[in-house]
Amino acid sequence: MDYREEVFQVGWNPKNETILASCCLGRRLMIWDLSRIDIEQTPEDAEDGPPELLFIHGGHTSKISDFSWNPCDDWVIASVAEDNILQIWQMAENIYHDEDDIPADESTKDS
């Protein structure tokens, strides 16, 4: 996948100044974390794209015509494509949180 396609829309996350979404002429919407620019990657991770690329939503079958972040829920996005299908979606929590930030399971905590 070429990450250098012409961008036709960008939307900043309203609650996180380093997170933005972008869409190109393809059917994909990409979520970026600019705080991750220049983070070193393993060769395996580099195959998935640059470190600042968090996620690619590829659920549309036509060109995305518009998208918007949910102002109340940090990681929910609504996107609509030229086939008039609206999708409301959210990334899995482990994509945007470091493992250290995710609360440990209660059963693994010391008593």
mmCIF file with all atom_site columns, C-alpha atoms in Angstrom:
data_model
loop_
_atom_site.group_PDB
_atom_site.id
_atom_site.type_symbol
_atom_site.label_atom_id
_atom_site.label_alt_id
_atom_site.label_comp_id
_atom_site.label_asym_id
_atom_site.label_entity_id
_atom_site.label_seq_id
_atom_site.pdbx_PDB_ins_code
_atom_site.Cartn_x
_atom_site.Cartn_y
_atom_site.Cartn_z
_atom_site.occupancy
_atom_site.B_iso_or_equiv
_atom_site.pdbx_formal_charge
_atom_site.auth_seq_id
_atom_site.auth_comp_id
_atom_site.auth_asym_id
_atom_site.auth_atom_id
_atom_site.pdbx_PDB_model_num
ATOM 1   C CA . MET A 1 1   ? 0.000   0.000   0.000  1.00 0.00 ? 1   MET A CA 1
ATOM 2   C CA . ASP A 1 2   ? 1.278   3.460   -0.867 1.00 0.00 ? 2   ASP A CA 1
ATOM 3   C CA . TYR A 1 3   ? 0.981   5.865   2.075  1.00 0.00 ? 3   TYR A CA 1
ATOM 4   C CA . ARG A 1 4   ? 1.899   8.818   -0.137 1.00 0.00 ? 4   ARG A CA 1
ATOM 5   C CA . GLU A 1 5   ? -1.398  9.069   -2.004 1.00 0.00 ? 5   GLU A CA 1
ATOM 6   C CA . GLU A 1 6   ? -2.983  12.484  -2.407 1.00 0.00 ? 6   GLU A CA 1
ATOM 7   C CA . VAL A 1 7   ? -4.935  13.326  0.759  1.00 0.00 ? 7   VAL A CA 1
ATOM 8   C CA . PHE A 1 8   ? -8.300  14.968  0.254  1.00 0.00 ? 8   PHE A CA 1
ATOM 9   C CA . GLN A 1 9   ? -9.531  15.212  3.865  1.00 0.00 ? 9   GLN A CA 1
ATOM 10  C CA . VAL A 1 10  ? -7.922  15.437  7.294  1.00 0.00 ? 10  VAL A CA 1
ATOM 11  C CA . GLY A 1 11  ? -9.700  15.554  10.633 1.00 0.00 ? 11  GLY A CA 1
ATOM 12  C CA . TRP A 1 12  ? -8.036  16.100  13.988 1.00 0.00 ? 12  TRP A CA 1
ATOM 13  C CA . ASN A 1 13  ? -9.246  14.107  16.985 1.00 0.00 ? 13  ASN A CA 1
ATOM 14  C CA . PRO A 1 14  ? -11.108 16.687  19.121 1.00 0.00 ? 14  PRO A CA 1
ATOM 15  C CA . LYS A 1 15  ? -9.656  15.310  22.369 1.00 0.00 ? 15  LYS A CA 1
ATOM 16  C CA . ASN A 1 16  ? -6.085  14.432  21.380 1.00 0.00 ? 16  ASN A CA 1
ATOM 17  C CA . GLU A 1 17  ? -3.926  16.951  19.553 1.00 0.00 ? 17  GLU A CA 1
ATOM 18  C CA . THR A 1 18  ? -1.506  14.375  18.135 1.00 0.00 ? 18  THR A CA 1
ATOM 19  C CA . ILE A 1 19  ? -4.161  12.107  16.563 1.00 0.00 ? 19  ILE A CA 1
ATOM 20  C CA . LEU A 1 20  ? -5.641  12.701  13.124 1.00 0.00 ? 20  LEU A CA 1
ATOM 21  C CA . ALA A 1 21  ? -7.535  10.783  10.495 1.00 0.00 ? 21  ALA A CA 1
ATOM 22  C CA . SER A 1 22  ? -7.015  11.135  6.758  1.00 0.00 ? 22  SER A CA 1
ATOM 23  C CA . CYS A 1 23  ? -8.543  9.684   3.647  1.00 0.00 ? 23  CYS A CA 1
ATOM 24  C CA . CYS A 1 24  ? -7.251  9.518   0.116  1.00 0.00 ? 24  CYS A CA 1
ATOM 25  C CA . LEU A 1 25  ? -8.743  8.581   -3.215 1.00 0.00 ? 25  LEU A CA 1
ATOM 26  C CA . GLY A 1 26  ? -8.882  4.938   -2.150 1.00 0.00 ? 26  GLY A CA 1
ATOM 27  C CA . ARG A 1 27  ? -11.477 3.308   0.066  1.00 0.00 ? 27  ARG A CA 1
ATOM 28  C CA . ARG A 1 28  ? -9.420  3.559   3.230  1.00 0.00 ? 28  ARG A CA 1
ATOM 29  C CA . LEU A 1 29  ? -9.358  5.910   6.184  1.00 0.00 ? 29  LEU A CA 1
ATOM 30  C CA . MET A 1 30  ? -6.075  6.083   8.081  1.00 0.00 ? 30  MET A CA 1
ATOM 31  C CA . ILE A 1 31  ? -5.545  7.010   11.730 1.00 0.00 ? 31  ILE A CA 1
ATOM 32  C CA . TRP A 1 32  ? -2.226  8.652   12.580 1.00 0.00 ? 32  TRP A CA 1
ATOM 33  C CA . ASP A 1 33  ? -0.475  9.464   15.885 1.00 0.00 ? 33  ASP A CA 1
ATOM 34  C CA . LEU A 1 34  ? 2.026   12.224  15.194 1.00 0.00 ? 34  LEU A CA 1
ATOM 35  C CA . SER A 1 35  ? 3.694   11.709  18.595 1.00 0.00 ? 35  SER A CA 1
ATOM 36  C CA . ARG A 1 36  ? 5.051   8.407   17.208 1.00 0.00 ? 36  ARG A CA 1
ATOM 37  C CA . ILE A 1 37  ? 7.028   9.972   14.341 1.00 0.00 ? 37  ILE A CA 1
ATOM 38  C CA . ASP A 1 38  ? 10.632  8.685   14.294 1.00 0.00 ? 38  ASP A CA 1
ATOM 39  C CA . ILE A 1 39  ? 9.998   5.862   16.783 1.00 0.00 ? 39  ILE A CA 1
ATOM 40  C CA . GLU A 1 40  ? 12.282  2.946   15.949 1.00 0.00 ? 40  GLU A CA 1
ATOM 41  C CA . GLN A 1 41  ? 10.573  -0.141  14.545 1.00 0.00 ? 41  GLN A CA 1
ATOM 42  C CA . THR A 1 42  ? 11.493  -3.748  14.062 1.00 0.00 ? 42  THR A CA 1
ATOM 43  C CA . PRO A 1 43  ? 11.715  -4.805  10.409 1.00 0.00 ? 43  PRO A CA 1
ATOM 44  C CA . GLU A 1 44  ? 8.467   -6.775  10.883 1.00 0.00 ? 44  GLU A CA 1
ATOM 45  C CA . ASP A 1 45  ? 6.608   -3.713  12.229 1.00 0.00 ? 45  ASP A CA 1
ATOM 46  C CA . ALA A 1 46  ? 8.017   -1.541  9.436  1.00 0.00 ? 46  ALA A CA 1
ATOM 47  C CA . GLU A 1 47  ? 6.280   -3.786  6.884  1.00 0.00 ? 47  GLU A CA 1
ATOM 48  C CA . ASP A 1 48  ? 2.933   -2.529  8.250  1.00 0.00 ? 48  ASP A CA 1
ATOM 49  C CA . GLY A 1 49  ? 3.819   1.119   7.637  1.00 0.00 ? 49  GLY A CA 1
ATOM 50  C CA . PRO A 1 50  ? 5.462   4.000   9.472  1.00 0.00 ? 50  PRO A CA 1
ATOM 51  C CA . PRO A 1 51  ? 5.296   4.075   13.298 1.00 0.00 ? 51  PRO A CA 1
ATOM 52  C CA . GLU A 1 52  ? 2.830   6.962   13.295 1.00 0.00 ? 52  GLU A CA 1
ATOM 53  C CA . LEU A 1 53  ? 0.253   4.958   11.307 1.00 0.00 ? 53  LEU A CA 1
ATOM 54  C CA . LEU A 1 54  ? -2.023  3.442   13.967 1.00 0.00 ? 54  LEU A CA 1
ATOM 55  C CA . PHE A 1 55  ? -4.808  1.919   11.938 1.00 0.00 ? 55  PHE A CA 1
ATOM 56  C CA . ILE A 1 56  ? -6.330  1.614   8.473  1.00 0.00 ? 56  ILE A CA 1
ATOM 57  C CA . HIS A 1 57  ? -10.101 1.289   8.222  1.00 0.00 ? 57  HIS A CA 1
ATOM 58  C CA . GLY A 1 58  ? -10.833 -0.587  5.023  1.00 0.00 ? 58  GLY A CA 1
ATOM 59  C CA . GLY A 1 59  ? -14.508 -1.356  5.454  1.00 0.00 ? 59  GLY A CA 1
ATOM 60  C CA . HIS A 1 60  ? -15.871 0.755   2.599  1.00 0.00 ? 60  HIS A CA 1
ATOM 61  C CA . THR A 1 61  ? -16.421 -0.547  -0.933 1.00 0.00 ? 61  THR A CA 1
ATOM 62  C CA . SER A 1 62  ? -16.440 2.919   -2.550 1.00 0.00 ? 62  SER A CA 1
ATOM 63  C CA . LYS A 1 63  ? -14.418 6.108   -2.157 1.00 0.00 ? 63  LYS A CA 1
ATOM 64  C CA . ILE A 1 64  ? -14.928 7.736   1.258  1.00 0.00 ? 64  ILE A CA 1
ATOM 65  C CA . SER A 1 65  ? -16.698 11.048  0.772  1.00 0.00 ? 65  SER A CA 1
ATOM 66  C CA . ASP A 1 66  ? -16.680 12.333  4.371  1.00 0.00 ? 66  ASP A CA 1
ATOM 67  C CA . PHE A 1 67  ? -15.842 11.379  7.953  1.00 0.00 ? 67  PHE A CA 1
ATOM 68  C CA . SER A 1 68  ? -16.134 12.887  11.404 1.00 0.00 ? 68  SER A CA 1
ATOM 69  C CA . TRP A 1 69  ? -14.794 12.128  14.871 1.00 0.00 ? 69  TRP A CA 1
ATOM 70  C CA . ASN A 1 70  ? -17.413 11.633  17.584 1.00 0.00 ? 70  ASN A CA 1
ATOM 71  C CA . PRO A 1 71  ? -17.083 14.665  19.901 1.00 0.00 ? 71  PRO A CA 1
ATOM 72  C CA . CYS A 1 72  ? -18.110 12.617  22.969 1.00 0.00 ? 72  CYS A CA 1
ATOM 73  C CA . ASP A 1 73  ? -16.194 9.361   22.478 1.00 0.00 ? 73  ASP A CA 1
ATOM 74  C CA . ASP A 1 74  ? -12.489 9.831   21.730 1.00 0.00 ? 74  ASP A CA 1
ATOM 75  C CA . TRP A 1 75  ? -11.997 6.948   19.302 1.00 0.00 ? 75  TRP A CA 1
ATOM 76  C CA . VAL A 1 76  ? -15.331 6.648   17.459 1.00 0.00 ? 76  VAL A CA 1
ATOM 77  C CA . ILE A 1 77  ? -15.526 7.784   13.828 1.00 0.00 ? 77  ILE A CA 1
ATOM 78  C CA . ALA A 1 78  ? -18.420 7.988   11.397 1.00 0.00 ? 78  ALA A CA 1
ATOM 79  C CA . SER A 1 79  ? -17.480 7.636   7.742  1.00 0.00 ? 79  SER A CA 1
ATOM 80  C CA . VAL A 1 80  ? -19.606 7.640   4.608  1.00 0.00 ? 80  VAL A CA 1
ATOM 81  C CA . ALA A 1 81  ? -18.688 6.550   1.106  1.00 0.00 ? 81  ALA A CA 1
ATOM 82  C CA . GLU A 1 82  ? -19.957 7.358   -2.372 1.00 0.00 ? 82  GLU A CA 1
ATOM 83  C CA . ASP A 1 83  ? -22.141 4.229   -2.245 1.00 0.00 ? 83  ASP A CA 1
ATOM 84  C CA . ASN A 1 84  ? -24.167 6.082   0.462  1.00 0.00 ? 84  ASN A CA 1
ATOM 85  C CA . ILE A 1 85  ? -23.219 3.616   3.196  1.00 0.00 ? 85  ILE A CA 1
ATOM 86  C CA . LEU A 1 86  ? -22.532 5.138   6.603  1.00 0.00 ? 86  LEU A CA 1
ATOM 87  C CA . GLN A 1 87  ? -20.232 3.264   8.973  1.00 0.00 ? 87  GLN A CA 1
ATOM 88  C CA . ILE A 1 88  ? -19.737 4.075   12.640 1.00 0.00 ? 88  ILE A CA 1
ATOM 89  C CA . TRP A 1 89  ? -16.688 2.332   14.004 1.00 0.00 ? 89  TRP A CA 1
ATOM 90  C CA . GLN A 1 90  ? -14.024 2.286   16.686 1.00 0.00 ? 90  GLN A CA 1
ATOM 91  C CA . MET A 1 91  ? -10.531 0.851   16.799 1.00 0.00 ? 91  MET A CA 1
ATOM 92  C CA . ALA A 1 92  ? -9.732  -1.859  19.319 1.00 0.00 ? 92  ALA A CA 1
ATOM 93  C CA . GLU A 1 93  ? -8.374  -0.374  22.544 1.00 0.00 ? 93  GLU A CA 1
ATOM 94  C CA . ASN A 1 94  ? -5.046  -2.218  22.285 1.00 0.00 ? 94  ASN A CA 1
ATOM 95  C CA . ILE A 1 95  ? -4.262  -0.262  19.100 1.00 0.00 ? 95  ILE A CA 1
ATOM 96  C CA . TYR A 1 96  ? -4.238  3.165   20.738 1.00 0.00 ? 96  TYR A CA 1
ATOM 97  C CA . HIS A 1 97  ? -3.047  2.241   24.247 1.00 0.00 ? 97  HIS A CA 1
ATOM 98  C CA . ASP A 1 98  ? 0.390   0.996   25.172 1.00 0.00 ? 98  ASP A CA 1
ATOM 99  C CA . GLU A 1 99  ? 0.346   -2.322  27.029 1.00 0.00 ? 99  GLU A CA 1
ATOM 100 C CA . ASP A 1 100 ? 1.495   -0.473  30.173 1.00 0.00 ? 100 ASP A CA 1
ATOM 101 C CA . ASP A 1 101 ? -1.610  1.758   30.038 1.00 0.00 ? 101 ASP A CA 1
ATOM 102 C CA . ILE A 1 102 ? -4.155  -1.081  29.908 1.00 0.00 ? 102 ILE A CA 1
ATOM 103 C CA . PRO A 1 103 ? -5.374  -2.084  33.392 1.00 0.00 ? 103 PRO A CA 1
ATOM 104 C CA . ALA A 1 104 ? -4.227  -5.514  34.464 1.00 0.00 ? 104 ALA A CA 1
ATOM 105 C CA . ASP A 1 105 ? -6.829  -8.239  34.817 1.00 0.00 ? 105 ASP A CA 1
ATOM 106 C CA . GLU A 1 106 ? -8.136  -8.390  38.380 1.00 0.00 ? 106 GLU A CA 1
ATOM 107 C CA . SER A 1 107 ? -7.286  -12.093 38.610 1.00 0.00 ? 107 SER A CA 1
ATOM 108 C CA . THR A 1 108 ? -3.580  -11.417 38.036 1.00 0.00 ? 108 THR A CA 1
ATOM 109 C CA . LYS A 1 109 ? -3.233  -8.771  40.751 1.00 0.00 ? 109 LYS A CA 1
ATOM 110 C CA . ASP A 1 110 ? -1.646  -9.629  44.094 1.00 0.00 ? 110 ASP A CA 1
ATOM 111 C CA . SER A 1 111 ? -4.059  -9.880  47.031 1.00 0.00 ? 111 SER A CA 1
#
